[in-house]
Amino acid sequence: MLRLMPLRALALRCLALIGVVAAALPAAEIHIMMVQWRGETEAEIGFREYLDRSGLKLRWTVFDCKLDPTRGATVPAEIAAAKPDLVYAFSTNGALAVVGRHDAPTTIDPAIPVVFTVVGDPVGAGLVPTLTGHGRNLTGVSHLVPMKTQLTVLSQVATFKKLGMIDVAKSVSARLIRQELETLAKDHGYVLSAATVTPGGVPAEAMAAAATELLAQKPDAVYLPSDGFLIANAAAAIAPLTAAGIPVFSATEQPVRKSGALLGVVASYRAVGRFAGAKAERILRGAKPGEVPIEPLPSWQVVYNAKVARQVNVYPPVGLLKLAEAVE
């Protein structure tokens, strides 16, 4: 026998369903503030691409720190003035400018959710004490391929007993990578030597000086860590190293695609941005940031520069070539 729901009960059920739909599809305009560290990258493009297709009504504002820690220090005040519904933060420096360390937070309103991208080591950088149960109103995506994986692949491309690295003064990301390379040196059979560049003055001259310092140490290969200043000015260091026949490996894709590095075992910045966009959408539809995991991009790729391979006469093995993306 067909049972009819009482009119009052039916009305209440409909109102409940309407509430669920309203929570899932916010009707009001959502304001997202993007805090960039070195202008727009593929990560920002991917983040916006994903959310622009979400069906959410969005308004975007952008604040670019322009690689300047002084501008970074003004970020909490900029956020307070803008009053966004969600903040996007690019890079370790950008994320620290927004929220600070977990034990030394900035003055940002803790009720504003934050989604970060391109942070190599969120725990090592101090953003969170642990990846889960950290209690902060943020989540995000790490972009670095595990260092052991990188070294395993790089050792198939070139034999190096001495690995050079360009460090960047006061860079949290570069410091953490240097520490990890030093820790893994014995197991992977190399000695690490480094030249440190200090941002300021003429960037190209500082990078060229670091390359000259490394050349004097006679490394078999050179590794470029993930750091905004280094990525933006990599070509000035890579050119003299390549001219000397030294293969340059990179933790990120841009130096391979645009600045003449030989090869990188990397995560696509655009894919990282899209993954972060998916996390932001979950938050905007009602999920708590602490319930949205901080995690790396689940896939990575090998990108190599075929023109540079010919210059230094170092080529990936055939098995790796089948998996790699070649650029010129």
Coordinates of C-alpha atoms in Angstrom, one line a residue:
M1 CA 0.0 0.0 0.0
L2 CA 1.3 3.4 -1.0
R3 CA 2.1 5.6 2.1
L4 CA 1.9 9.3 1.6
M5 CA 4.2 11.5 3.6
P6 CA 2.4 14.1 5.7
L7 CA 2.6 17.6 4.1
R8 CA 4.5 19.1 7.0
A9 CA 7.1 16.3 7.0
L10 CA 7.4 16.5 3.2
A11 CA 8.0 20.3 3.5
L12 CA 10.7 19.8 6.1
R13 CA 12.4 17.1 4.0
C14 CA 12.4 19.4 1.0
L15 CA 13.8 22.3 3.1
A16 CA 16.6 19.9 4.4
L17 CA 17.4 18.9 0.8
I18 CA 17.5 22.5 -0.3
G19 CA 19.9 23.2 2.6
V20 CA 22.2 20.4 1.4
V21 CA 22.2 21.6 -2.1
A22 CA 22.8 25.2 -1.0
A23 CA 25.8 24.0 1.1
A24 CA 27.1 22.0 -1.9
L25 CA 26.6 24.8 -4.4
P26 CA 27.3 28.2 -2.8
A27 CA 25.2 30.8 -4.5
A28 CA 27.0 33.9 -3.2
E29 CA 30.1 35.2 -4.9
I30 CA 33.3 33.7 -3.4
H31 CA 36.4 35.8 -3.1
I32 CA 39.7 34.0 -3.6
M33 CA 42.9 35.9 -2.9
M34 CA 46.0 34.6 -4.6
V35 CA 49.3 35.3 -3.0
Q36 CA 52.1 34.8 -5.5
W37 CA 55.8 34.8 -4.7
R38 CA 57.3 35.4 -8.2
G39 CA 54.4 36.3 -10.5
E40 CA 52.1 34.0 -12.2
T41 CA 53.4 30.4 -12.7
E42 CA 51.9 27.3 -14.2
A43 CA 50.6 26.4 -10.7
E44 CA 48.4 29.5 -10.6
I45 CA 47.1 28.8 -14.1
G46 CA 46.2 25.2 -13.1
F47 CA 44.6 26.4 -9.9
R48 CA 42.4 28.9 -11.7
E49 CA 41.6 26.5 -14.6
Y50 CA 40.3 23.9 -12.2
L51 CA 38.1 26.3 -10.1
D52 CA 36.8 28.2 -13.1
R53 CA 35.2 25.0 -14.3
S54 CA 33.7 24.2 -10.9
G55 CA 30.5 26.0 -11.3
L56 CA 31.2 28.3 -8.4
K57 CA 30.8 32.0 -8.7
L58 CA 34.3 33.4 -8.1
R59 CA 36.0 36.7 -7.7
W60 CA 39.8 36.8 -7.9
T61 CA 42.3 39.2 -6.5
V62 CA 46.1 38.8 -6.7
F63 CA 49.0 40.0 -4.5
D64 CA 52.5 39.4 -5.9
C65 CA 55.4 39.4 -3.5
K66 CA 57.8 39.8 -6.4
L67 CA 60.5 37.7 -4.7
D68 CA 60.7 40.4 -2.0
P69 CA 60.6 39.4 1.6
T70 CA 59.7 43.0 2.5
R71 CA 56.5 42.7 0.4
G72 CA 55.9 39.3 1.9
A73 CA 55.8 40.8 5.4
T74 CA 52.9 42.9 4.3
V75 CA 50.8 39.9 3.3
P76 CA 48.7 39.6 6.5
A77 CA 47.7 43.2 6.3
E78 CA 46.8 42.8 2.6
I79 CA 44.6 39.8 3.5
A80 CA 43.0 41.7 6.4
A81 CA 42.1 44.5 4.0
A82 CA 40.8 42.2 1.2
K83 CA 38.7 40.0 3.5
P84 CA 38.8 36.9 1.1
D85 CA 36.9 33.7 1.6
L86 CA 39.9 31.6 0.8
V87 CA 43.6 32.4 0.3
Y88 CA 45.9 30.6 -2.2
A89 CA 49.6 30.7 -1.4
F90 CA 52.4 29.8 -3.7
S91 CA 55.7 28.3 -2.5
T92 CA 57.2 27.9 0.9
N93 CA 58.0 31.5 1.2
G94 CA 54.6 32.5 0.1
A95 CA 52.8 30.1 2.5
L96 CA 55.0 31.3 5.4
A97 CA 54.2 34.9 4.5
V98 CA 50.5 34.1 4.8
V99 CA 50.3 31.9 7.9
G100 CA 53.7 31.8 9.4
R101 CA 55.2 28.8 11.2
H102 CA 52.9 26.7 13.3
D103 CA 54.7 27.9 16.4
A104 CA 54.9 31.5 15.2
P105 CA 51.7 32.3 13.3
T106 CA 51.1 35.6 11.5
T107 CA 48.2 37.8 12.3
I108 CA 45.9 36.4 9.5
D109 CA 42.4 35.7 10.7
P110 CA 42.6 32.0 11.5
A111 CA 39.0 31.5 10.3
I112 CA 40.2 32.1 6.7
P113 CA 41.1 28.8 5.0
V114 CA 44.4 28.6 3.1
V115 CA 45.5 26.3 0.3
F116 CA 49.2 26.3 -0.6
T117 CA 51.0 24.9 -3.6
V118 CA 54.7 24.2 -4.5
V119 CA 55.8 23.6 -0.9
G120 CA 58.5 21.0 -0.9
D121 CA 58.4 20.0 2.8
P122 CA 55.5 21.5 4.8
V123 CA 56.7 19.9 8.0
G124 CA 60.4 20.8 7.5
A125 CA 59.4 24.3 6.7
G126 CA 57.4 24.6 9.9
L127 CA 54.0 25.2 8.3
V128 CA 52.6 22.3 10.2
P129 CA 54.1 20.1 13.0
T130 CA 52.7 17.0 11.2
L131 CA 50.8 16.3 8.0
T132 CA 47.7 15.1 9.8
G133 CA 46.0 16.4 12.9
H134 CA 48.0 19.6 12.8
G135 CA 45.1 21.9 13.9
R136 CA 45.7 24.6 11.3
N137 CA 43.1 26.0 8.9
L138 CA 45.1 25.0 5.8
T139 CA 45.9 22.3 3.4
G140 CA 47.9 22.0 0.2
V141 CA 50.1 20.2 -2.3
S142 CA 53.8 19.4 -2.2
H143 CA 55.6 19.4 -5.6
L144 CA 58.9 17.7 -5.0
V145 CA 59.5 14.2 -6.1
P146 CA 61.1 12.2 -3.2
M147 CA 64.8 12.8 -3.3
K148 CA 65.7 9.1 -3.3
T149 CA 63.6 8.7 -6.4
Q150 CA 65.3 11.7 -8.1
L151 CA 68.8 10.4 -7.3
T152 CA 67.9 6.9 -8.5
V153 CA 66.8 8.3 -11.9
L154 CA 69.7 10.9 -12.1
S155 CA 72.3 8.1 -11.5
Q156 CA 71.0 6.4 -14.6
V157 CA 71.8 9.5 -16.7
A158 CA 75.2 10.4 -15.4
T159 CA 77.8 9.0 -13.0
F160 CA 78.7 11.5 -10.3
K161 CA 81.1 11.1 -7.4
K162 CA 81.0 14.8 -6.7
L163 CA 77.6 16.5 -6.9
G164 CA 77.5 20.3 -6.9
M165 CA 74.6 22.3 -5.7
I166 CA 73.7 26.0 -5.8
D167 CA 72.3 27.0 -2.4
V168 CA 70.4 30.2 -1.8
A169 CA 71.1 32.2 1.4
K170 CA 68.1 32.3 3.8
S171 CA 66.0 30.0 1.5
V172 CA 64.1 27.5 3.6
S173 CA 63.5 25.3 0.6
A174 CA 67.1 25.2 -0.5
R175 CA 68.3 24.6 3.0
L176 CA 66.0 21.6 3.4
I177 CA 67.1 20.1 0.1
R178 CA 70.8 20.6 0.9
Q179 CA 70.3 18.8 4.2
E180 CA 68.6 15.9 2.5
L181 CA 71.3 15.7 -0.2
E182 CA 73.9 15.6 2.6
T183 CA 72.0 12.9 4.4
L184 CA 71.7 10.7 1.3
A185 CA 75.3 11.3 0.0
K186 CA 76.9 8.2 1.6
D187 CA 74.2 5.8 0.5
H188 CA 74.2 7.1 -3.1
G189 CA 78.0 7.3 -3.3
Y190 CA 78.7 11.0 -3.8
V191 CA 80.2 13.9 -2.0
L192 CA 78.2 17.1 -2.0
S193 CA 79.8 20.5 -2.7
A194 CA 77.8 23.7 -2.7
A195 CA 78.1 27.3 -3.7
T196 CA 75.8 29.8 -2.1
V197 CA 74.2 32.7 -3.9
T198 CA 72.8 35.7 -2.0
P199 CA 69.8 37.4 -3.6
G200 CA 70.2 41.1 -4.1
G201 CA 72.3 43.3 -6.4
V202 CA 72.4 42.0 -10.0
P203 CA 70.9 38.5 -9.9
A204 CA 72.6 37.3 -13.1
E205 CA 76.0 38.3 -11.7
A206 CA 75.4 36.5 -8.4
M207 CA 74.3 33.3 -10.2
A208 CA 77.3 33.5 -12.6
A209 CA 79.6 33.9 -9.6
A210 CA 78.1 30.8 -8.0
A211 CA 78.7 28.8 -11.2
T212 CA 82.3 30.0 -11.2
E213 CA 82.7 28.9 -7.6
L214 CA 81.3 25.5 -8.5
L215 CA 83.5 25.1 -11.5
A216 CA 86.5 25.5 -9.3
Q217 CA 85.3 22.5 -7.2
K218 CA 85.1 20.3 -10.4
P219 CA 81.8 18.6 -9.8
D220 CA 80.7 15.7 -12.1
A221 CA 77.1 17.2 -12.1
V222 CA 75.2 20.0 -10.6
Y223 CA 71.8 20.0 -8.9
L224 CA 69.5 23.0 -8.7
P225 CA 67.0 22.9 -5.8
S226 CA 63.5 24.4 -5.7
D227 CA 63.8 28.1 -4.9
G228 CA 62.0 31.0 -6.5
F229 CA 65.1 33.2 -6.9
L230 CA 67.2 30.4 -8.3
I231 CA 64.5 29.3 -10.8
A232 CA 63.9 32.9 -12.0
N233 CA 67.7 33.4 -12.6
A234 CA 68.9 29.9 -13.4
A235 CA 70.1 30.6 -16.9
A236 CA 73.0 32.7 -15.7
A237 CA 74.4 29.8 -13.8
I238 CA 73.5 27.0 -16.1
A239 CA 75.1 28.5 -19.2
P240 CA 78.8 28.4 -18.0
L241 CA 78.3 25.0 -16.4
T242 CA 76.9 23.6 -19.6
A243 CA 79.7 25.2 -21.6
A244 CA 82.1 23.3 -19.4
G245 CA 80.4 20.0 -20.2
I246 CA 78.8 19.6 -16.8
P247 CA 75.2 18.2 -16.8
V248 CA 72.8 20.3 -14.7
F249 CA 69.8 18.6 -13.0
S250 CA 66.8 20.4 -11.6
A251 CA 64.3 19.8 -8.9
T252 CA 61.7 21.7 -11.0
E253 CA 60.6 21.8 -14.6
Q254 CA 61.2 25.5 -15.6
P255 CA 65.0 25.4 -15.6
V256 CA 64.8 22.4 -18.0
R257 CA 62.2 23.9 -20.3
K258 CA 63.4 27.5 -20.3
S259 CA 66.9 27.9 -18.9
G260 CA 69.0 25.1 -20.3
A261 CA 69.2 22.5 -17.5
L262 CA 69.7 19.0 -18.8
L263 CA 67.1 17.0 -17.0
G264 CA 64.6 17.0 -14.1
V265 CA 62.5 14.4 -12.2
V266 CA 59.7 16.7 -11.6
A267 CA 56.0 17.3 -10.8
S268 CA 54.1 19.4 -13.3
Y269 CA 53.4 22.8 -11.8
R270 CA 50.1 23.0 -13.7
A271 CA 49.0 19.6 -12.4
V272 CA 50.0 20.7 -8.8
G273 CA 47.8 23.8 -9.2
R274 CA 44.9 21.7 -10.4
F275 CA 45.3 19.3 -7.5
A276 CA 45.3 22.3 -5.1
G277 CA 42.2 23.6 -6.9
A278 CA 40.4 20.3 -6.2
K279 CA 41.2 20.7 -2.5
A280 CA 40.0 24.3 -2.6
E281 CA 36.7 23.3 -4.1
R282 CA 36.2 20.7 -1.4
I283 CA 36.7 23.5 1.2
L284 CA 34.4 25.9 -0.5
R285 CA 31.7 23.2 -0.6
G286 CA 31.9 22.7 3.1
A287 CA 34.9 20.5 4.0
K288 CA 37.2 21.6 6.8
P289 CA 40.8 22.2 5.7
G290 CA 42.1 20.0 8.4
E291 CA 40.1 17.1 6.9
V292 CA 41.6 17.7 3.4
P293 CA 45.0 16.0 3.4
I294 CA 48.3 17.7 2.8
E295 CA 50.0 15.5 0.2
P296 CA 52.3 15.5 -2.8
L297 CA 51.1 15.2 -6.4
P298 CA 50.6 11.5 -6.9
S299 CA 52.5 11.4 -10.2
W300 CA 55.8 12.7 -11.6
Q301 CA 57.6 12.9 -14.9
V302 CA 61.1 13.1 -16.4
V303 CA 61.7 16.1 -18.6
Y304 CA 65.0 16.4 -20.5
N305 CA 66.4 19.0 -22.8
A306 CA 67.5 17.3 -26.0
K307 CA 69.5 20.3 -27.3
V308 CA 71.5 20.4 -24.0
A309 CA 72.0 16.6 -24.1
R310 CA 73.9 17.1 -27.4
Q311 CA 75.9 19.9 -26.0
V312 CA 77.2 18.0 -22.9
N313 CA 77.1 14.6 -24.7
V314 CA 75.0 13.1 -21.9
Y315 CA 71.9 11.2 -22.8
P316 CA 69.2 9.4 -20.8
P317 CA 69.3 5.6 -21.3
V318 CA 66.8 4.2 -23.8
G319 CA 64.5 2.8 -21.2
L320 CA 64.2 6.2 -19.6
L321 CA 63.8 8.0 -22.9
K322 CA 60.6 6.0 -23.5
L323 CA 59.1 7.6 -20.4
A324 CA 60.6 11.1 -20.6
E325 CA 59.3 14.2 -22.3
A326 CA 61.9 15.8 -24.6
V327 CA 62.1 19.6 -25.0
E328 CA 64.4 21.7 -27.1

